[in-house]
PDB file of C-alpha atoms in Angstrom:
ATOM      1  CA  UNK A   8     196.452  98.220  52.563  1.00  0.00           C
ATOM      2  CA  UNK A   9     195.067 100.061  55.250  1.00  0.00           C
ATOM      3  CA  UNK A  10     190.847 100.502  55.512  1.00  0.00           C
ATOM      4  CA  UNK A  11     191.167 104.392  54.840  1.00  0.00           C
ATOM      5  CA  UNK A  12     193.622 104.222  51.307  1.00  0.00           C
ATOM      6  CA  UNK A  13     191.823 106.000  48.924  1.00  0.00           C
ATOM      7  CA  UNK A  14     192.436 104.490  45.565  1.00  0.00           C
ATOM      8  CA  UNK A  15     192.451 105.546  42.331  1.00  0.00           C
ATOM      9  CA  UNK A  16     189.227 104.363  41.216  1.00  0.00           C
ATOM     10  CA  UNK A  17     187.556 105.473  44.726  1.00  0.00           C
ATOM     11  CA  UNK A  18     188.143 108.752  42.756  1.00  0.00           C
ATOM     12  CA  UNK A  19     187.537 107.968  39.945  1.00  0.00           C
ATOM     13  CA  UNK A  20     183.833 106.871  41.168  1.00  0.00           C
ATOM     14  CA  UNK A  21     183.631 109.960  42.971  1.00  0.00           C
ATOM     15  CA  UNK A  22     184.284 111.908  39.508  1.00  0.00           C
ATOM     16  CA  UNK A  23     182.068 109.558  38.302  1.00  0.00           C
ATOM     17  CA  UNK A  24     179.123 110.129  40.952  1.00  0.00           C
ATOM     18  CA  UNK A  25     179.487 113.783  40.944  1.00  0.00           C
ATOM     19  CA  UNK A  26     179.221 114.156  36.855  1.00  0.00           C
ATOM     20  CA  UNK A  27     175.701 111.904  37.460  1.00  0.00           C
ATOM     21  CA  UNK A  28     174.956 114.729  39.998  1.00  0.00           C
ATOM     22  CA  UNK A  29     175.392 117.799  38.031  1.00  0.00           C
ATOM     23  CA  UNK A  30     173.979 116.205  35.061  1.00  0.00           C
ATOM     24  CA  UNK A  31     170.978 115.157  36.828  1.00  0.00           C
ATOM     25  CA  UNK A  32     170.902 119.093  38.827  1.00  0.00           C
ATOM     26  CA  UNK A  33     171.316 120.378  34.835  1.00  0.00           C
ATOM     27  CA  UNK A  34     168.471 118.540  33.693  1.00  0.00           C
ATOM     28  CA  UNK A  35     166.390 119.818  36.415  1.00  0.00           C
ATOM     29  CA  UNK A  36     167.210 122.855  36.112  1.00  0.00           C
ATOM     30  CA  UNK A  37     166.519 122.821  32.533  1.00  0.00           C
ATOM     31  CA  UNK A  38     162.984 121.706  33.106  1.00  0.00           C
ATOM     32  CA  UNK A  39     162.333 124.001  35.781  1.00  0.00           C
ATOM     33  CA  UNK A  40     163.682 126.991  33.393  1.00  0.00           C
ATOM     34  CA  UNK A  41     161.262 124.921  30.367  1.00  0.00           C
ATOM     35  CA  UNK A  42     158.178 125.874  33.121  1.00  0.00           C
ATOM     36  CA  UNK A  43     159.160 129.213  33.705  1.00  0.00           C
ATOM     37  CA  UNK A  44     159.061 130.061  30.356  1.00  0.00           C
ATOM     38  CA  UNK A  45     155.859 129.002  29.927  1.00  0.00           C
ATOM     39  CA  UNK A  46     154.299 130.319  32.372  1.00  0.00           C
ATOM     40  CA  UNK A  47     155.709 133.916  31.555  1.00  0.00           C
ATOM     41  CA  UNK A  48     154.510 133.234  27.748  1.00  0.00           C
ATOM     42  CA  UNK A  49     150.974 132.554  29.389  1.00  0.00           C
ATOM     43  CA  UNK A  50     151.048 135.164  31.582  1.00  0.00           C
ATOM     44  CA  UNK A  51     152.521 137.276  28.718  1.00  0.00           C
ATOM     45  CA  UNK A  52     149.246 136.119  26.465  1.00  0.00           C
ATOM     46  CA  UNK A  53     146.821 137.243  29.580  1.00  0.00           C
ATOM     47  CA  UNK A  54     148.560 140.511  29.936  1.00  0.00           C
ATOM     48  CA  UNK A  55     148.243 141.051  26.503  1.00  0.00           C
ATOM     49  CA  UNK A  56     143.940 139.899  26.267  1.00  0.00           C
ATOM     50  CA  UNK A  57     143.665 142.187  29.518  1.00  0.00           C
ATOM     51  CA  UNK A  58     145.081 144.566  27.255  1.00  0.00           C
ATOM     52  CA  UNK A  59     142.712 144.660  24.887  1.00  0.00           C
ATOM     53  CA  UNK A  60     139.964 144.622  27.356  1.00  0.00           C
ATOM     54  CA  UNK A  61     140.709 147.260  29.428  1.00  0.00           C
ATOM     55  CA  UNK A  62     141.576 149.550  25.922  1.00  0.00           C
ATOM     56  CA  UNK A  63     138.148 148.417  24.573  1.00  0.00           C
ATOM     57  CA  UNK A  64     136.799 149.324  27.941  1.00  0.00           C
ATOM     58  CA  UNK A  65     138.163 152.467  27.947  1.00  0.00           C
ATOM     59  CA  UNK A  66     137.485 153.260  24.285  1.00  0.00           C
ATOM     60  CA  UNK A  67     133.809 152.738  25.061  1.00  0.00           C
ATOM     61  CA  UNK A  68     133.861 154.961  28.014  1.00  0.00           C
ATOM     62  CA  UNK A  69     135.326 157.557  26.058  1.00  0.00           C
ATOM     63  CA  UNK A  70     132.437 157.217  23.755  1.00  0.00           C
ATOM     64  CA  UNK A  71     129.955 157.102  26.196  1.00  0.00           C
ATOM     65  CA  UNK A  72     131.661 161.130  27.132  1.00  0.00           C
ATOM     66  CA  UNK A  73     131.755 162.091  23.847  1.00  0.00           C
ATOM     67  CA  UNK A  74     128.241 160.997  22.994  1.00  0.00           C
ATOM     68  CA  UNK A  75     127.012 162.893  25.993  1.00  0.00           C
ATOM     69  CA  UNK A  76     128.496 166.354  25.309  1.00  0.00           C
ATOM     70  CA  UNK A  77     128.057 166.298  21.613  1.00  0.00           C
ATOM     71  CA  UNK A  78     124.299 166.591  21.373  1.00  0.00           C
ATOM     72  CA  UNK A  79     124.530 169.242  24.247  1.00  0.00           C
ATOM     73  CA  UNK A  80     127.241 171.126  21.897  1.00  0.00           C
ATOM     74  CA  UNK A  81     125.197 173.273  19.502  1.00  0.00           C
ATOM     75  CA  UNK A  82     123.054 174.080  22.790  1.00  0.00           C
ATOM     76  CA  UNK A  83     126.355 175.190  24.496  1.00  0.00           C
ATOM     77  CA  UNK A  84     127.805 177.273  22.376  1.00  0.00           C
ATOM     78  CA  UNK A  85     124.518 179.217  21.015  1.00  0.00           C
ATOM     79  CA  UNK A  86     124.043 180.184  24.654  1.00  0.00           C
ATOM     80  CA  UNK A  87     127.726 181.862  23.932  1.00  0.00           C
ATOM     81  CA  UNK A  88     126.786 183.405  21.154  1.00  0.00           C
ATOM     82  CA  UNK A  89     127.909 181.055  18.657  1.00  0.00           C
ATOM     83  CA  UNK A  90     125.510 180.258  16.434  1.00  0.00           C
ATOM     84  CA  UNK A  91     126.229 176.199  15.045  1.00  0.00           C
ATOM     85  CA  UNK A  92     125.526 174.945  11.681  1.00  0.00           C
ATOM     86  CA  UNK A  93     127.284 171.942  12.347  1.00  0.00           C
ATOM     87  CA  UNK A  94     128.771 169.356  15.399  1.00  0.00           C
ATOM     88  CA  UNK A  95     130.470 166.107  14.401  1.00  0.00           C
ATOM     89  CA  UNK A  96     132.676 163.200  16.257  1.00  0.00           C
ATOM     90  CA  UNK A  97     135.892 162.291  15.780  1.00  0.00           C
ATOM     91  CA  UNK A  98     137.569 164.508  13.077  1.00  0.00           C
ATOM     92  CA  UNK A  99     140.275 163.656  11.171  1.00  0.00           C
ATOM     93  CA  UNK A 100     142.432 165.866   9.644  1.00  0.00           C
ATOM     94  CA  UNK A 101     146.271 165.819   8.284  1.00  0.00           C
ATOM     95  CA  UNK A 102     149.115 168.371   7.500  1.00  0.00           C
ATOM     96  CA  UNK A 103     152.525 169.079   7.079  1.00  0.00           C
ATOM     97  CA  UNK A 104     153.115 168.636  10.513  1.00  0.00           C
ATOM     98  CA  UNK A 105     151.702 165.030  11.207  1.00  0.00           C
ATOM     99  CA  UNK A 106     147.892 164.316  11.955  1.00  0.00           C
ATOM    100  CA  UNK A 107     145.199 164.756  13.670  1.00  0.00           C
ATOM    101  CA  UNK A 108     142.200 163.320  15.253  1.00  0.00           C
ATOM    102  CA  UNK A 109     139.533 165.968  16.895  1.00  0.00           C
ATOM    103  CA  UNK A 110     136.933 164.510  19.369  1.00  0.00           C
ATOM    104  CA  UNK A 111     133.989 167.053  18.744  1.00  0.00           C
ATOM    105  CA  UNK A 112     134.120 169.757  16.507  1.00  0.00           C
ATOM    106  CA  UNK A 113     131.443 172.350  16.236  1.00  0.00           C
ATOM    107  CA  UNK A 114     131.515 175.020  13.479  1.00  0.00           C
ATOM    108  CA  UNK A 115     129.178 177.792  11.471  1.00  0.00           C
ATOM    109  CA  UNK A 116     130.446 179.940   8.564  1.00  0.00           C
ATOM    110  CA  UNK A 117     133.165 182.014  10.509  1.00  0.00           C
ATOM    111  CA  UNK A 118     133.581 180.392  13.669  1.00  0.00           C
ATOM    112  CA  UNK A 119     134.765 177.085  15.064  1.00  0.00           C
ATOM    113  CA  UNK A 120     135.313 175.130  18.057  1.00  0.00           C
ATOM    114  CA  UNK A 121     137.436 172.299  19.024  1.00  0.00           C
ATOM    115  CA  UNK A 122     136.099 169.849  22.580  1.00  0.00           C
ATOM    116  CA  UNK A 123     138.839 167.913  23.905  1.00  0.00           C
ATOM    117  CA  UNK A 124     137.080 165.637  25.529  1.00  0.00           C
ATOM    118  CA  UNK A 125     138.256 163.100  28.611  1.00  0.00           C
ATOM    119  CA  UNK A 126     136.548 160.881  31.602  1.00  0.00           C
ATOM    120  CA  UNK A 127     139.089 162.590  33.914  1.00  0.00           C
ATOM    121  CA  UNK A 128     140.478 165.743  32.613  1.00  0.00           C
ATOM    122  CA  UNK A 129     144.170 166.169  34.126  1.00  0.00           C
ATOM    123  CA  UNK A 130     145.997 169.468  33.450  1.00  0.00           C
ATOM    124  CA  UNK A 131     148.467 167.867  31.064  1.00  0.00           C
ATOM    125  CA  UNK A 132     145.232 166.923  29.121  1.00  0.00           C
ATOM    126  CA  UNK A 133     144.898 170.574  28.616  1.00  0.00           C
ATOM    127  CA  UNK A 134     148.356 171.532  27.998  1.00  0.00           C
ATOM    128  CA  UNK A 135     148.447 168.459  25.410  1.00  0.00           C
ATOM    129  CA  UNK A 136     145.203 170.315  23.624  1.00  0.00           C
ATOM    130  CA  UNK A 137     146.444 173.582  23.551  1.00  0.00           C
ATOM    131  CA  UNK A 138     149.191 172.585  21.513  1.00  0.00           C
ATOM    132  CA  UNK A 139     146.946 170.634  18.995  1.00  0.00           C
ATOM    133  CA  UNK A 140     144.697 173.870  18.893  1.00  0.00           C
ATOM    134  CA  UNK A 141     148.331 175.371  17.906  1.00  0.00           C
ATOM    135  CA  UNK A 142     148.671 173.032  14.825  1.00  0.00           C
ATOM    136  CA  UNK A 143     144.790 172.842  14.324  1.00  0.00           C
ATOM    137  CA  UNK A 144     144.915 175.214  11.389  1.00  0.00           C
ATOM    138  CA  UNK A 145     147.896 173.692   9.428  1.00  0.00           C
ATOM    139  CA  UNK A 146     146.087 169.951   9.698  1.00  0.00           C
ATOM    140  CA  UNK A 147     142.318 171.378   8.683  1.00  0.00           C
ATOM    141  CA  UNK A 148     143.286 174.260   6.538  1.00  0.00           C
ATOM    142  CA  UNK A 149     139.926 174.739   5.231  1.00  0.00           C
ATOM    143  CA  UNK A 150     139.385 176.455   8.547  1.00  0.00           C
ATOM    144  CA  UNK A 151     142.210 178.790   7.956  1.00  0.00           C
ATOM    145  CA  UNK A 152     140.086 182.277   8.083  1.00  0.00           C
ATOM    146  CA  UNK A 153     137.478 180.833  11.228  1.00  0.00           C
ATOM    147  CA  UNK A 154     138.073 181.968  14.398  1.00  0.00           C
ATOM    148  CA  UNK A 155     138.721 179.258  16.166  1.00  0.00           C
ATOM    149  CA  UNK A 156     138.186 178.673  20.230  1.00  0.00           C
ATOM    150  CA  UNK A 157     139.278 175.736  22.194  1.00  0.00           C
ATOM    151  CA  UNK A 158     136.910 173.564  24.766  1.00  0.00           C
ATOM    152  CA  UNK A 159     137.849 170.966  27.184  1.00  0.00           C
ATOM    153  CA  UNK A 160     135.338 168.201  28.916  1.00  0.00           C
ATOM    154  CA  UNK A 161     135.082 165.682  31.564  1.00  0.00           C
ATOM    155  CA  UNK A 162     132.760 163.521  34.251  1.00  0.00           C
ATOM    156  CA  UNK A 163     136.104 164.195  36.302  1.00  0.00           C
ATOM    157  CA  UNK A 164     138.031 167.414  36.047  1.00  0.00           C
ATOM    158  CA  UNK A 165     140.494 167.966  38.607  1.00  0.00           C
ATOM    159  CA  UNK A 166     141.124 171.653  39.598  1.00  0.00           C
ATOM    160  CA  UNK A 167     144.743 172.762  38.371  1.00  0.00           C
ATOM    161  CA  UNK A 168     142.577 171.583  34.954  1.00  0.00           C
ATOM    162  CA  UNK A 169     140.078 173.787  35.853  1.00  0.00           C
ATOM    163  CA  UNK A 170     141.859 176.626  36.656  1.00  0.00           C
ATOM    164  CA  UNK A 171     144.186 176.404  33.581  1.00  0.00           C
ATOM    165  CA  UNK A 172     141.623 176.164  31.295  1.00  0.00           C
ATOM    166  CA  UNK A 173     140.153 179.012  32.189  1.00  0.00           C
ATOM    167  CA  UNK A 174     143.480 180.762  32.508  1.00  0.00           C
ATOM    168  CA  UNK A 175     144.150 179.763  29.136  1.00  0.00           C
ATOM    169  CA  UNK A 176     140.602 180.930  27.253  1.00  0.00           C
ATOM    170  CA  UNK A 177     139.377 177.333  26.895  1.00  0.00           C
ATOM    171  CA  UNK A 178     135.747 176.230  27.760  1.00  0.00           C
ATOM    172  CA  UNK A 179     135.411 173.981  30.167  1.00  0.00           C
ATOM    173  CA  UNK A 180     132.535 171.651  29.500  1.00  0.00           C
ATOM    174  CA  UNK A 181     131.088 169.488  32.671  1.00  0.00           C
ATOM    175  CA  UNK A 182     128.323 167.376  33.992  1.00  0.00           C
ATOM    176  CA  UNK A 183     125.245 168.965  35.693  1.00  0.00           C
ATOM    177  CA  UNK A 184     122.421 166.628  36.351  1.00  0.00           C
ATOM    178  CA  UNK A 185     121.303 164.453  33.145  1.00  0.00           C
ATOM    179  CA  UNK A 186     123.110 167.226  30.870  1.00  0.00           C
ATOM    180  CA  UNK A 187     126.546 169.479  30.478  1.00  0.00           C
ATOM    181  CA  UNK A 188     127.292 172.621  31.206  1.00  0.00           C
ATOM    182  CA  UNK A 189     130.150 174.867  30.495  1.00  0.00           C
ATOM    183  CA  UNK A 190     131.196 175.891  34.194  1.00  0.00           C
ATOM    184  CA  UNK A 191     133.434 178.481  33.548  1.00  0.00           C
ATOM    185  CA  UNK A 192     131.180 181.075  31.036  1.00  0.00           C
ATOM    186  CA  UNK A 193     130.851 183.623  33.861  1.00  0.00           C
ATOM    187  CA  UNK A 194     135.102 184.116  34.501  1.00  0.00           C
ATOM    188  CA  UNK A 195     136.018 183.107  30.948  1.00  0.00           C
ATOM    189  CA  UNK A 196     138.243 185.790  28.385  1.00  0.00           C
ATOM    190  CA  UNK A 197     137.668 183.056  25.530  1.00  0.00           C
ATOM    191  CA  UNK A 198     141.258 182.802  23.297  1.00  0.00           C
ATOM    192  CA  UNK A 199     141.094 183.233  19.525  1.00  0.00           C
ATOM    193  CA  UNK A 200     143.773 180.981  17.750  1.00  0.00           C
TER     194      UNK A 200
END
């Protein structure tokens, strides 16, 4: 036979040789998919903590702007000619419509107002509000016969938020020096819901 002939087991060890191969290539690739899957589980698990940091961290900031314009709130709105009996944090209140959670509410016998209250105030924050003062009534229905008037607050208030506020009869409650202010008393036609 001549040095070239291929036989049949020649091909048979080339079958052979290239099943090894692939099994070998499967195994590997099996072990580098094993890794992967780890690691995205792990990095899964560290998205997930960072999570919950940043959301605490944010939940505390929040607090930090809510605890600075409520004691400043009676103040506020007595210079507006609303006299306050009453200010509380974080309100909670349901109805037929779903619930709702208020982040400063100030109140007497007749009159009420709602602070929406944000580190940056965006103007979909406000257009977000002014539907919740919409439905405000139907979840506190105790407050059915107040007048009720609408506030918004920041550190950070851009100015289509500003301007819209204003447009729309909202307070608009920011920072001046150590305390708040409400910037917008002088151009305001305050809206009754």
């Amino acid at each position: 036979m001549p040095e070239n002939t291929v036989t049949l087991d020649d091909i048979f060890a080339i079958f052979r040789e290239s099943e090894q191969q692939r099994k070998e290539y499967q195994q590997a690739f099996e072990e580098r998919h094993r890794i992967v899957e780890q690691e995205m589980e792990a990095l899964r698990k560290a998205i997930e903590q960072t999570n919950k940091q940043v959301g605490g961290l944010t939940s505390r900031w929040g607090e930090f702007v809510e605890n600075m314009i409520k004691p400043a709130a009676a103040r506020l709105f007595k210079e507006q000619g609303i006299d306050v009996h009453y200010t509380a944090m974080r309100v909670k209140g349901d109805g037929d419509r779903g619930s709702m959670e208020i982040d400063i509410l100030v109140e007497n016998t007749n009159e009420i107002v709602v602070i929406e209250v944000k580190s940056h105030l965006e103007i979909g924050n406000v257009k977000r509000f002014l539907k919740v003062l919409g439905r405000f009534k139907e979840a506190f229905p105790k407050y059915q016969n107040h007048k009720l008037y609408g506030a918004v607050a920041g550190i950070k208030i851009d100015e289509q938020a500003n301007e819209y506020a204003t447009q729309e009869g909202l307070y608009l409650i920011e920072p001046a020096g150590d305390s708040v202010i409400i910037a917008n008393s002088q151009n305001l036609k305050r809206r009754v819901w």
